[in-house]
Every structure is written in C-alpha cells, then in structure tokens.
Tab-separated table of C-alpha atoms in Angstrom:
chain	number	residue	atom	x	y	z
A	59	MET	CA	0.000	0.000	0.000
A	60	LYS	CA	2.805	2.414	0.895
A	61	LEU	CA	4.574	1.565	-2.343
A	62	LEU	CA	1.393	2.312	-4.323
A	63	LYS	CA	0.991	5.689	-2.578
A	64	ARG	CA	4.582	6.610	-3.377
A	65	PHE	CA	4.106	5.644	-7.021
A	66	LEU	CA	0.911	7.715	-7.353
A	67	SER	CA	2.564	10.713	-5.668
A	68	ALA	CA	5.529	10.535	-8.013
A	69	ALA	CA	3.225	10.251	-11.025
A	70	MET	CA	1.200	13.291	-9.950
A	71	CYS	CA	4.382	15.343	-9.452
A	72	PHE	CA	5.563	14.354	-12.928
A	73	ILE	CA	2.255	15.388	-14.515
A	74	ILE	CA	2.229	18.744	-12.725
A	75	LEU	CA	5.829	19.500	-13.670
A	76	PHE	CA	5.132	18.508	-17.260
A	77	GLN	CA	2.135	20.834	-17.474
A	78	ILE	CA	4.052	23.736	-15.965
A	79	SER	CA	7.039	23.244	-18.257
A	80	ALA	CA	4.799	23.401	-21.308
A	81	PHE	CA	4.166	27.082	-20.648
A	82	SER	CA	7.368	28.195	-18.966
A	83	VAL	CA	10.594	29.671	-20.281
A	84	SER	CA	13.492	27.252	-20.322
A	85	ALA	CA	16.168	28.283	-17.878
A	86	ASP	CA	18.869	26.843	-20.134
A	87	ASN	CA	18.147	28.569	-23.428
A	88	GLY	CA	15.408	31.175	-23.002
A	89	ALA	CA	13.080	29.472	-25.533
A	90	ARG	CA	9.437	29.210	-24.624
A	91	TYR	CA	8.862	25.878	-26.346
A	92	GLU	CA	10.840	22.908	-27.607
A	93	LEU	CA	10.540	21.107	-30.922
A	94	ASP	CA	9.742	17.416	-30.615
A	95	PHE	CA	11.863	16.499	-33.650
A	96	ASP	CA	15.469	16.927	-34.762
A	97	VAL	CA	16.382	19.765	-37.104
A	98	ASN	CA	19.253	19.596	-39.564
A	99	ALA	CA	21.191	22.603	-38.247
A	100	ARG	CA	24.017	23.358	-35.875
A	101	ALA	CA	21.967	26.234	-34.494
A	102	TYR	CA	18.587	27.824	-35.035
A	103	ILE	CA	16.289	30.385	-33.451
A	104	VAL	CA	12.729	31.598	-34.061
A	105	VAL	CA	11.689	34.945	-32.552
A	106	SER	CA	8.354	36.763	-32.716
A	107	LEU	CA	8.667	40.325	-34.009
A	108	ASP	CA	5.310	41.091	-32.394
A	109	THR	CA	6.276	40.139	-28.848
A	110	GLY	CA	10.050	39.619	-28.876
A	111	GLU	CA	9.594	36.079	-27.529
A	112	VAL	CA	12.171	33.420	-28.345
A	113	ILE	CA	9.917	30.553	-29.357
A	114	PHE	CA	12.362	27.845	-30.449
A	115	GLU	CA	16.132	27.748	-30.277
A	116	LYS	CA	19.109	25.454	-30.338
A	117	ASN	CA	22.697	26.550	-29.638
A	118	SER	CA	21.688	30.121	-30.470
A	119	GLN	CA	24.670	31.634	-28.623
A	120	ASP	CA	27.300	29.406	-30.274
A	121	LYS	CA	29.905	31.147	-32.431
A	122	LEU	CA	29.520	29.853	-35.981
A	123	ILE	CA	30.513	30.777	-39.542
A	124	PRO	CA	27.917	33.135	-41.066
A	125	ALA	CA	29.038	32.787	-44.702
A	126	SER	CA	27.019	35.246	-46.812
A	127	LEU	CA	24.675	36.066	-43.941
A	128	THR	CA	27.488	38.577	-43.345
A	129	LYS	CA	25.981	40.642	-46.137
A	130	LEU	CA	22.977	41.499	-43.933
A	131	MET	CA	25.322	43.521	-41.732
A	132	THR	CA	27.032	45.019	-44.783
A	133	ALA	CA	23.644	46.091	-46.129
A	134	TYR	CA	22.544	47.499	-42.765
A	135	VAL	CA	25.669	49.671	-42.490
A	136	ALA	CA	25.408	50.811	-46.118
A	137	MET	CA	21.771	51.838	-45.737
A	138	LYS	CA	22.560	53.645	-42.500
A	139	TYR	CA	25.588	55.556	-43.817
A	140	ILE	CA	24.374	56.452	-47.327
A	141	ASP	CA	21.598	59.054	-47.199
A	142	ASP	CA	20.609	59.046	-50.887
A	143	LEU	CA	20.651	55.488	-52.193
A	144	ASP	CA	19.410	56.454	-55.651
A	145	GLY	CA	21.483	59.606	-56.104
A	146	THR	CA	24.771	58.190	-54.799
A	147	MET	CA	26.670	56.784	-57.791
A	148	ILE	CA	29.577	54.473	-57.006
A	149	THR	CA	32.335	53.274	-59.322
A	150	ALA	CA	33.593	49.696	-58.962
A	151	PRO	CA	37.315	50.097	-58.154
A	152	ASN	CA	39.855	47.755	-59.710
A	153	VAL	CA	41.493	47.000	-56.360
A	154	ILE	CA	38.564	45.099	-54.864
A	155	TYR	CA	38.723	42.414	-57.567
A	156	ASP	CA	42.172	41.211	-56.518
A	157	GLU	CA	40.724	39.523	-53.411
A	158	LEU	CA	37.920	37.833	-55.358
A	159	TYR	CA	39.853	36.746	-58.441
A	160	GLY	CA	39.688	33.031	-59.161
A	161	LEU	CA	37.458	32.130	-56.179
A	162	ASN	CA	34.391	31.261	-58.277
A	163	SER	CA	32.279	33.034	-55.661
A	164	SER	CA	28.779	34.456	-56.101
A	165	THR	CA	28.612	37.528	-58.313
A	166	ALA	CA	26.254	39.913	-60.123
A	167	ASP	CA	28.762	40.413	-62.949
A	168	ILE	CA	29.567	43.971	-61.892
A	169	ARG	CA	32.694	44.843	-63.834
A	170	GLN	CA	35.706	47.001	-63.032
A	171	GLY	CA	34.958	50.676	-63.613
A	172	GLU	CA	31.204	50.102	-63.815
A	173	VAL	CA	29.098	52.844	-62.201
A	174	LEU	CA	25.958	51.928	-60.284
A	175	SER	CA	23.741	53.611	-57.716
A	176	ALA	CA	24.036	52.516	-54.110
A	177	ARG	CA	20.521	51.051	-54.271
A	178	ARG	CA	21.379	48.894	-57.291
A	179	LEU	CA	24.492	47.693	-55.501
A	180	LEU	CA	22.282	46.696	-52.571
A	181	TYR	CA	20.065	44.670	-54.906
A	182	ALA	CA	23.191	42.945	-56.232
A	183	LEU	CA	24.424	42.379	-52.679
A	184	LEU	CA	21.208	40.892	-51.312
A	185	LEU	CA	19.583	39.030	-54.220
A	186	PRO	CA	22.352	37.043	-55.972
A	187	SER	CA	24.674	37.593	-52.978
A	188	ALA	CA	27.278	39.375	-55.075
A	189	ASN	CA	30.623	39.485	-53.274
A	190	GLU	CA	31.928	42.298	-55.473
A	191	ALA	CA	28.916	44.438	-54.501
A	192	ALA	CA	29.829	44.005	-50.817
A	193	SER	CA	33.408	45.085	-51.422
A	194	ILE	CA	32.401	48.026	-53.649
A	195	LEU	CA	30.053	49.406	-50.981
A	196	ALA	CA	32.613	48.838	-48.215
A	197	TYR	CA	35.402	50.499	-50.223
A	198	TYR	CA	33.198	53.534	-50.886
A	199	ILE	CA	31.927	53.998	-47.315
A	200	GLY	CA	35.399	53.251	-45.885
A	201	ASN	CA	36.912	56.071	-47.989
A	202	GLY	CA	39.062	53.698	-49.957
A	203	ASN	CA	39.887	51.394	-47.034
A	204	ILE	CA	37.723	48.337	-46.369
A	205	ASP	CA	39.247	48.002	-42.898
A	206	ASN	CA	37.517	51.271	-41.985
A	207	PHE	CA	34.209	49.745	-43.015
A	208	LEU	CA	34.932	46.620	-40.954
A	209	MET	CA	35.460	48.768	-37.866
A	210	ILE	CA	32.060	50.361	-38.507
A	211	MET	CA	30.461	46.924	-39.025
A	212	ASN	CA	31.729	45.570	-35.719
A	213	SER	CA	30.861	48.775	-33.877
A	214	GLU	CA	27.312	48.772	-35.230
A	215	ALA	CA	26.926	45.075	-34.389
A	216	LYS	CA	27.812	45.816	-30.765
A	217	LYS	CA	25.275	48.658	-30.726
A	218	LEU	CA	22.618	46.150	-31.803
A	219	GLY	CA	23.496	43.963	-28.812
A	220	CYS	CA	25.606	41.346	-30.610
A	221	THR	CA	27.993	39.679	-28.152
A	222	ASN	CA	29.124	36.638	-30.145
A	223	THR	CA	29.946	38.299	-33.453
A	224	ASN	CA	33.174	39.419	-35.129
A	225	PHE	CA	33.492	40.368	-38.788
A	226	THR	CA	36.847	40.170	-40.564
A	227	ASN	CA	35.423	40.596	-44.074
A	228	VAL	CA	32.355	42.198	-45.639
A	229	HIS	CA	31.076	39.373	-47.860
A	230	GLY	CA	31.307	36.177	-45.800
A	231	LEU	CA	33.995	34.228	-47.644
A	232	PHE	CA	35.911	32.051	-45.206
A	233	THR	CA	38.498	33.835	-43.091
A	234	ASP	CA	39.811	33.170	-39.623
A	235	ASN	CA	38.052	34.747	-36.638
A	236	HIS	CA	34.961	35.594	-38.683
A	237	TYR	CA	31.897	34.414	-36.751
A	238	THR	CA	28.434	35.158	-35.463
A	239	SER	CA	25.655	33.366	-33.562
A	240	ALA	CA	22.073	32.570	-34.463
A	241	TYR	CA	20.829	35.001	-31.818
A	242	ASP	CA	23.134	37.809	-33.001
A	243	MET	CA	22.022	37.191	-36.576
A	244	TYR	CA	18.424	37.584	-35.412
A	245	LEU	CA	19.359	40.984	-33.935
A	246	ILE	CA	20.987	42.029	-37.214
A	247	ALA	CA	18.052	40.755	-39.290
A	248	LYS	CA	15.619	42.619	-37.044
A	249	ALA	CA	17.592	45.851	-37.504
A	250	CYS	CA	17.551	45.311	-41.271
A	251	TYR	CA	13.801	44.653	-41.201
A	252	GLU	CA	13.287	47.960	-39.393
A	253	THR	CA	15.430	49.856	-41.934
A	254	GLU	CA	13.329	51.716	-44.491
A	255	GLY	CA	13.533	50.169	-47.941
A	256	PHE	CA	15.300	46.966	-46.911
A	257	MET	CA	12.280	44.663	-47.215
A	258	ASP	CA	11.471	46.140	-50.627
A	259	ILE	CA	14.787	44.717	-51.813
A	260	VAL	CA	14.863	41.267	-50.215
A	261	THR	CA	11.270	40.375	-51.124
A	262	LYS	CA	12.060	40.655	-54.851
A	263	THR	CA	12.718	37.406	-56.686
A	264	ARG	CA	14.586	39.209	-59.469
A	265	TYR	CA	15.783	42.678	-60.381
A	266	GLU	CA	16.864	44.290	-63.648
A	267	LEU	CA	20.251	45.992	-63.818
A	268	PRO	CA	20.464	48.575	-66.614
A	269	ALA	CA	22.655	48.638	-69.675
A	270	ASN	CA	25.800	50.751	-69.311
A	271	LYS	CA	29.309	51.091	-70.731
A	272	LYS	CA	30.198	47.650	-69.398
A	273	HIS	CA	26.915	45.917	-70.336
A	274	ALA	CA	25.398	46.453	-73.747
A	275	THR	CA	21.936	45.331	-72.651
A	276	PRO	CA	19.984	45.213	-69.374
A	277	TYR	CA	20.073	41.918	-67.473
A	278	TYR	CA	18.307	40.322	-64.527
A	279	ILE	CA	19.832	39.252	-61.261
A	280	LEU	CA	17.962	36.549	-59.317
A	281	SER	CA	17.362	36.065	-55.613
A	282	THR	CA	18.953	33.064	-53.907
A	283	VAL	CA	15.907	32.809	-51.609
A	284	LYS	CA	14.105	30.017	-53.423
A	285	MET	CA	11.529	29.702	-50.642
A	286	GLN	CA	9.737	32.810	-51.928
A	287	ASN	CA	9.770	31.682	-55.556
A	288	ALA	CA	6.407	30.067	-56.352
A	289	SER	CA	7.969	27.820	-59.008
A	290	SER	CA	10.496	26.354	-56.558
A	291	PRO	CA	9.965	23.016	-54.757
A	292	TYR	CA	11.116	24.810	-51.586
A	293	TYR	CA	8.405	27.484	-51.853
A	294	ARG	CA	6.469	28.577	-48.768
A	295	ASP	CA	3.940	31.389	-49.048
A	296	TYR	CA	4.858	32.736	-45.603
A	297	VAL	CA	8.511	33.494	-46.470
A	298	ARG	CA	9.250	37.185	-47.082
A	299	GLY	CA	12.859	37.047	-48.215
A	300	MET	CA	16.096	37.908	-46.401
A	301	LYS	CA	19.401	36.112	-46.921
A	302	THR	CA	21.162	32.835	-47.626
A	303	GLY	CA	24.768	31.806	-47.077
A	304	SER	CA	26.783	28.718	-47.877
A	305	LEU	CA	30.351	27.506	-47.348
A	306	PRO	CA	31.902	24.026	-47.171
A	307	GLU	CA	33.093	24.860	-43.659
A	308	ILE	CA	29.557	25.423	-42.296
A	309	GLY	CA	26.992	24.088	-44.767
A	310	HIS	CA	23.846	26.025	-45.717
A	311	ASN	CA	22.551	29.031	-43.740
A	312	PHE	CA	19.311	30.959	-44.080
A	313	VAL	CA	17.744	33.944	-42.337
A	314	SER	CA	14.092	34.469	-43.195
A	315	LEU	CA	11.182	36.696	-42.323
A	316	CYS	CA	8.068	34.538	-42.022
A	317	GLU	CA	4.607	36.086	-41.944
A	318	ASN	CA	1.282	34.346	-41.396
A	319	ASN	CA	-2.047	35.935	-40.417
A	320	GLU	CA	-0.204	39.254	-39.952
A	321	GLU	CA	2.097	37.621	-37.387
A	322	LYS	CA	5.801	38.125	-38.139
A	323	TYR	CA	8.747	35.955	-37.124
A	324	ILE	CA	12.453	35.845	-37.847
A	325	CYS	CA	13.862	32.369	-38.313
A	326	VAL	CA	17.629	31.817	-38.381
A	327	VAL	CA	19.119	28.480	-39.431
A	328	ILE	CA	22.917	28.086	-39.377
A	329	GLY	CA	24.931	25.039	-40.351
A	330	ALA	CA	22.435	22.797	-42.120
A	331	ASP	CA	24.351	19.821	-43.527
A	332	ASN	CA	23.966	20.226	-47.293
A	333	THR	CA	25.846	17.185	-48.507
A	334	GLY	CA	22.550	15.604	-49.599
A	335	ASP	CA	20.678	18.796	-50.519
A	336	LYS	CA	22.643	21.974	-51.120
A	337	TYR	CA	19.607	23.998	-50.017
A	338	ALA	CA	19.238	22.113	-46.731
A	339	ALA	CA	18.553	25.259	-44.691
A	340	PHE	CA	15.361	25.790	-46.705
A	341	VAL	CA	14.214	22.316	-45.747
A	342	SER	CA	15.026	22.965	-42.083
A	343	THR	CA	13.265	26.342	-42.143
A	344	ALA	CA	10.143	24.774	-43.663
A	345	GLN	CA	10.235	21.958	-41.103
A	346	ILE	CA	10.365	24.418	-38.202
A	347	MET	CA	7.897	27.001	-39.467
A	348	ASP	CA	5.364	24.539	-40.907
A	349	TYR	CA	5.216	22.905	-37.506
A	350	PHE	CA	4.987	26.266	-35.745
A	351	PHE	CA	2.167	27.681	-37.855
A	352	GLU	CA	0.228	24.429	-37.569
A	353	ASN	CA	0.485	24.230	-33.790
A	354	TYR	CA	0.967	27.743	-32.394
A	355	SER	CA	-0.407	31.227	-32.806
A	356	LEU	CA	-0.227	34.701	-31.332
A	357	ARG	CA	-2.917	35.171	-28.702
A	358	GLN	CA	-4.131	38.238	-26.871
A	359	ALA	CA	-4.417	38.222	-23.083
A	360	ASN	CA	-6.669	41.257	-22.926
A	361	THR	CA	-8.676	43.699	-24.991
A	362	SER	CA	-9.351	47.389	-24.546
A	363	GLU	CA	-13.083	46.815	-25.166
A	364	LEU	CA	-13.710	44.530	-22.194
A	365	PRO	CA	-13.035	45.229	-18.497
A	366	VAL	CA	-10.300	43.260	-16.771
A	367	THR	CA	-11.435	43.679	-13.165
A	368	GLU	CA	-13.116	46.146	-10.792
A	369	VAL	CA	-12.244	48.082	-7.677
A	370	ALA	CA	-14.318	49.466	-4.800
A	371	VAL	CA	-15.093	53.202	-4.798
A	372	ARG	CA	-15.591	55.438	-1.740
A	373	TYR	CA	-17.444	58.755	-1.362
A	374	SER	CA	-19.743	58.323	-4.378
A	375	LYS	CA	-23.524	57.960	-4.261
A	376	GLU	CA	-23.566	56.764	-7.913
A	377	THR	CA	-21.698	53.502	-7.470
A	378	ASP	CA	-19.645	51.521	-5.007
A	379	LYS	CA	-17.486	49.864	-7.715
A	380	VAL	CA	-15.859	50.912	-10.968
A	381	LEU	CA	-14.737	48.734	-13.898
A	382	LEU	CA	-11.075	48.828	-14.928
A	383	TYR	CA	-9.702	48.351	-18.454
A	384	ALA	CA	-6.201	47.432	-19.633
A	385	ASP	CA	-4.602	50.231	-21.634
A	386	THR	CA	-1.904	48.119	-23.345
A	387	PRO	CA	-2.637	44.961	-25.322
A	388	VAL	CA	-0.572	42.007	-24.116
A	389	LYS	CA	0.103	39.158	-26.524
A	390	ALA	CA	2.062	35.925	-26.369
A	391	ILE	CA	2.540	32.765	-28.371
A	392	LEU	CA	0.357	29.869	-27.230
A	393	PRO	CA	-0.314	26.366	-28.498
A	394	ASN	CA	-3.519	26.241	-30.494
A	395	SER	CA	-4.858	23.765	-27.953
A	396	ALA	CA	-4.665	26.388	-25.182
A	397	ASP	CA	-6.996	29.347	-24.648
A	398	GLU	CA	-6.706	32.799	-23.148
A	399	SER	CA	-7.394	31.450	-19.661
A	400	THR	CA	-3.835	30.115	-19.783
A	401	PHE	CA	-2.633	33.608	-18.957
A	402	LEU	CA	-2.277	34.109	-15.210
A	403	LYS	CA	-3.057	37.605	-13.907
A	404	LYS	CA	-1.448	39.344	-10.960
A	405	TYR	CA	-3.165	42.581	-9.915
A	406	ASN	CA	-1.442	45.504	-8.254
A	407	LEU	CA	-4.437	47.450	-6.972
A	408	PRO	CA	-5.446	49.411	-3.887
A	409	LYS	CA	-8.259	48.027	-1.727
A	410	TYR	CA	-10.416	50.956	-2.872
A	411	VAL	CA	-10.196	54.284	-4.696
A	412	ASP	CA	-11.743	57.605	-3.723
A	413	ALA	CA	-14.168	59.583	-5.848
A	414	PRO	CA	-13.973	61.782	-7.843
A	415	LEU	CA	-12.577	59.748	-10.745
A	416	SER	CA	-12.121	60.862	-14.335
A	417	GLU	CA	-12.109	58.801	-17.496
A	418	GLY	CA	-8.526	57.719	-18.187
A	419	ASP	CA	-7.360	57.748	-14.564
A	420	THR	CA	-4.857	54.974	-13.798
A	421	VAL	CA	-5.548	53.147	-10.557
A	422	GLY	CA	-3.231	50.129	-10.778
A	423	THR	CA	-1.576	47.547	-13.024
A	424	VAL	CA	-2.046	43.953	-14.076
A	425	GLU	CA	0.783	41.563	-14.902
A	426	TYR	CA	0.272	38.626	-17.256
A	427	TYR	CA	2.215	35.409	-16.788
A	428	LEU	CA	2.651	32.154	-18.632
A	429	GLY	CA	3.867	29.776	-15.982
A	430	ASN	CA	6.538	31.713	-14.119
A	431	SER	CA	7.344	33.957	-17.070
A	432	LEU	CA	6.104	37.548	-17.197
A	433	VAL	CA	4.869	38.256	-20.726
A	434	GLY	CA	3.468	41.752	-20.278
A	435	THR	CA	2.072	44.462	-18.030
A	436	SER	CA	-0.833	46.852	-18.553
A	437	ASP	CA	-2.022	49.895	-16.653
A	438	LEU	CA	-5.598	49.604	-15.397
A	439	LYS	CA	-7.679	52.652	-16.244
A	440	VAL	CA	-11.148	54.003	-15.526
A	441	HIS	CA	-13.416	54.446	-18.564
A	442	GLU	CA	-16.042	56.663	-16.882
A	443	ASN	CA	-16.376	59.701	-14.664
A	444	VAL	CA	-17.403	59.108	-11.047
A	445	ASP	CA	-18.506	62.170	-9.077
A	446	ARG	CA	-17.937	62.672	-5.359
A	447	SER	CA	-20.804	63.235	-2.900
A	448	LEU	CA	-20.089	65.775	-0.130
A	449	LEU	CA	-22.477	63.988	2.210
A	450	MET	CA	-20.850	60.625	1.501
A	451	LEU	CA	-17.450	62.227	2.052
A	452	VAL	CA	-18.449	63.611	5.470
A	453	VAL	CA	-20.082	60.355	6.513
A	454	GLY	CA	-17.141	58.404	5.213
A	455	LYS	CA	-14.590	60.549	6.976
A	456	PHE	CA	-16.544	60.219	10.227
A	457	GLN	CA	-16.696	56.449	9.797
A	458	GLU	CA	-12.977	56.386	9.097
A	459	ALA	CA	-12.290	58.460	12.162
A	460	TYR	CA	-14.635	56.387	14.315
A	461	SER	CA	-13.031	53.157	13.149
A	462	SER	CA	-9.522	54.341	13.930
A	463	LEU	CA	-7.845	53.213	17.164
A	464	TYR	CA	-6.731	56.763	17.920
A	465	PHE	CA	-10.259	58.129	17.679
A	466	ARG	CA	-11.697	55.346	19.818
A	467	THR	CA	-8.970	55.835	22.425
A	468	VAL	CA	-9.640	59.566	22.566
A	469	LEU	CA	-13.382	58.895	22.740
A	470	CYS	CA	-12.965	56.436	25.608
A	471	VAL	CA	-10.644	58.759	27.519
A	472	SER	CA	-13.076	61.624	26.965
A	473	ALA	CA	-15.982	59.505	28.178
A	474	VAL	CA	-14.039	58.535	31.288
A	475	LEU	CA	-13.120	62.162	31.956
A	476	ILE	CA	-16.729	63.270	31.472
A	477	ALA	CA	-17.920	60.512	33.787
A	478	LEU	CA	-15.368	61.553	36.393
A	479	TYR	CA	-16.436	65.150	35.968
A	480	LEU	CA	-20.073	64.212	36.489
A	481	VAL	CA	-19.185	62.158	39.559
A	482	MET	CA	-17.243	65.091	40.922
A	483	LEU	CA	-20.236	67.362	40.289
A	484	VAL	CA	-22.496	64.978	42.185
A	485	ILE	CA	-20.066	64.808	45.099
A	486	VAL	CA	-19.656	68.586	45.203
A	487	ASN	CA	-23.417	69.128	45.028
A	488	LYS	CA	-24.002	66.727	47.915
A	489	ARG	CA	-21.410	68.530	50.023
A	490	ASN	CA	-23.001	71.853	49.245
A	491	ASP	CA	-26.425	70.500	50.187
A	492	LYS	CA	-25.107	69.307	53.560
A	493	LYS	CA	-23.529	72.661	54.258
A	494	GLN	CA	-26.781	74.472	53.452
A	495	LYS	CA	-28.739	72.148	55.773
A	496	ILE	CA	-26.275	72.786	58.636
A	497	ARG	CA	-26.581	76.551	58.171
A	498	ARG	CA	-30.391	76.375	58.283
A	499	ARG	CA	-30.339	74.474	61.588
A	500	ARG	CA	-28.184	77.105	63.170
C-alpha cells in the first residue's frame, strides 16, 4: 500500500511539472517551447517580431561561420551611412577584384569601372549575394579602405546587442576569426527589417540591372531565396525574403522573415548539412515554421473593449465599484490547444479608490504570466467619470475616524473624563447641600 501511494505521488508530481514546463521559459536557453523532432542545423532560433519572444532555439549563442549572412550587416551599415541610395553613384574600383579573383564566388557580374547607384548595388548584394557588390560598398563607405568599413560593421553590431559576433570581411567568404551566432544574426536581421527600404529589396525574386558602358543590354539578377519563388519546390507562401549563405566549412545558412495571419517571425538556421541537398537550410526552415504555424499562434491576453477587473469606490452615491480596463494589449505565443485562460493575472491594486474619478485615470496595473514567465504588463484605467458626494465624504470621513484606534482611544478617555467630571459634580453638590442644611439648623 505504501509503495502504491509513493508511485501515485511521483506520477502526480511528474504530470504537474510537465504541465508547468509546457508554458514556462526554459532556464537553459530562453526558448518558450521545444521542438519534438530533430532539425538539420548546428543552431537555429525563431523569434516573434510582435512580442520579442524566443519561441524555439538550439545553440543560439554558439559562435559559428555566417558565410554570406554577413551581407545582412554590410547592407545594414550601407543603408545607414548612405543618405541618398538612388542619387549616390559608385564606381567599382579595380582593387577590390584582386581579393575575389579566381574564387568562383557568387557575383552579379559587376565589372571594373562600372558605375551603379548605391541602391542597385544593394540589390546585387542581397539578391544574388554578389561578393563584389559588398566590397564596392565597403570600399566607398570606408573612404578607400575596407578596414575602416569593418570597424564600422563591428561597432554597429555591438550597438545592436551582438555579443558573439566578429566580422573580418564584408562578404562572408571564409576567413579566420569571422563568426556570429544565431541570436546575433536575429538581432541584425531585425535591424535590417526595421530599416526603411530593406524589405522592398529582399522580397524581390529578381531585379533588372540597366545597360551601361560595361553591359550592352539590361540583365536580370535573381534572388537566392528560393523559398519565396512560387515555381520552386522549396516554396512557402509565408517566407518574405532575407538572406542565404553557404560555405563548405559550415553548410547552408538561411535567415528568413516569415509572416502568417499578420504575425511576423524571424527564423535563423545556421549550419544545415547540405551534402545531400545543397539547399538544406530551406528544408530545415520549412520543417520548423510549418510545424509552428500548424500548432501555435499569437494570442491576446486582454482587450481594450472589455473590463479586466473592478475596484471598490468610496465617497460616491452613484456607485460603489468601478470597472477597470487594460490600456496596453498584451500578446504571447500559445499552443492552439490552449486558450486565453492560460494567462495568469497578478493585480497591483489598492483596496479601494476615492471619488472623484475621471475617465482615463490609472488606478493600478495587471501583470500577465505564462507559468513563471512575465509576458506583459498593462495599466488599469477608468473608462467613466465618477462624481464625489459631499455627504458621503463627510459620513465616510466620520466612519474612518470612528473606526480608527486613535479616535476610539480619545473617545474612551473623553468619556471617562466626562464621567469623572459628572461624579465630581455629584459629590460637590451633595457637600453643598449638607452645608446648606447645617446653616439652616443654626
């Protein structure tokens, strides 16, 4: 019997811990959930742009080879440091081709001495992953010295919060001490996403470069992001571009923006083994995001149209309670099998509030939790005016005073003093009566 009780107790503990862990943040990696299958990648991370939550991750702080994901940082710096992308014309210098000669690396066929606008160079950089475009932009912004541009790249990466990143080149070809992490690449991709005009470039599947002195006719450059090409076997309608990278030393990498039902996520896959499929990171991205969109969604813990709670009101003859509404919408990712009751609320409210109250007054806050993880906080506001009654105020203040220990002590002492005074009056009056009687007898 004792053995059975112990077994049942252990089973109950396991079930409770399992249920809690399903909605709690992992202490080891910061991800809210775990995938129940293996992913072909050395590291990956999925982050909601709507809430900032890390949903899935594996080895996201490990230092790994970015390959051409490097060009996201190159593009970010170029777009930040060049004010007029269309009006800034840049000549491809001969010197940058020495490094790239004979490497058979990705190119947009930009030739020595060719003049292109900064925006067209960005298209060449981000769509076909042109290494010469990276070096041309870096040479221009670095005032003829690519090392100057590298210093800017690393400085800007630190400003974005990158702690496991170091760039030693601007294109991503293999060099020593050139590394990033999946989490840092998410930070860089997020900064790119927030840069005006960036998404217009990376969501294109192709772009026409014009004829010039080096090219007799216009020609198209194509995006390497096959997941947004409807004719590709890797196509997913939720992918909104970004950047690929590939080197023998790391395999296939892919950073993508994924959007479904107006929910936006950044997915980073680094180090997918591409010996069997050279586009392995596309397969891994689809595996992760297909599973996510099928099983999870962004849910709202509150709404500004419905009250969250109520609080008692003093000194008003209109009402003794007032409804409170959350002023900030709080959202979080939940399994589709869960509902909004999964959110736990912790109120920070006074026991009561005093009239008068005006619409928009803040009287407290509410915190929303999933398990032990705080996912958001909202101020609690009044949505109506509540007038104060002078009579209710006077009565209330008297009741407050009467209920206080100080008042009751003073009242008791006063009553005792009055009683003593009355007793003294009685005694004095009796003495006076006796004296008067004695005088009359005489």
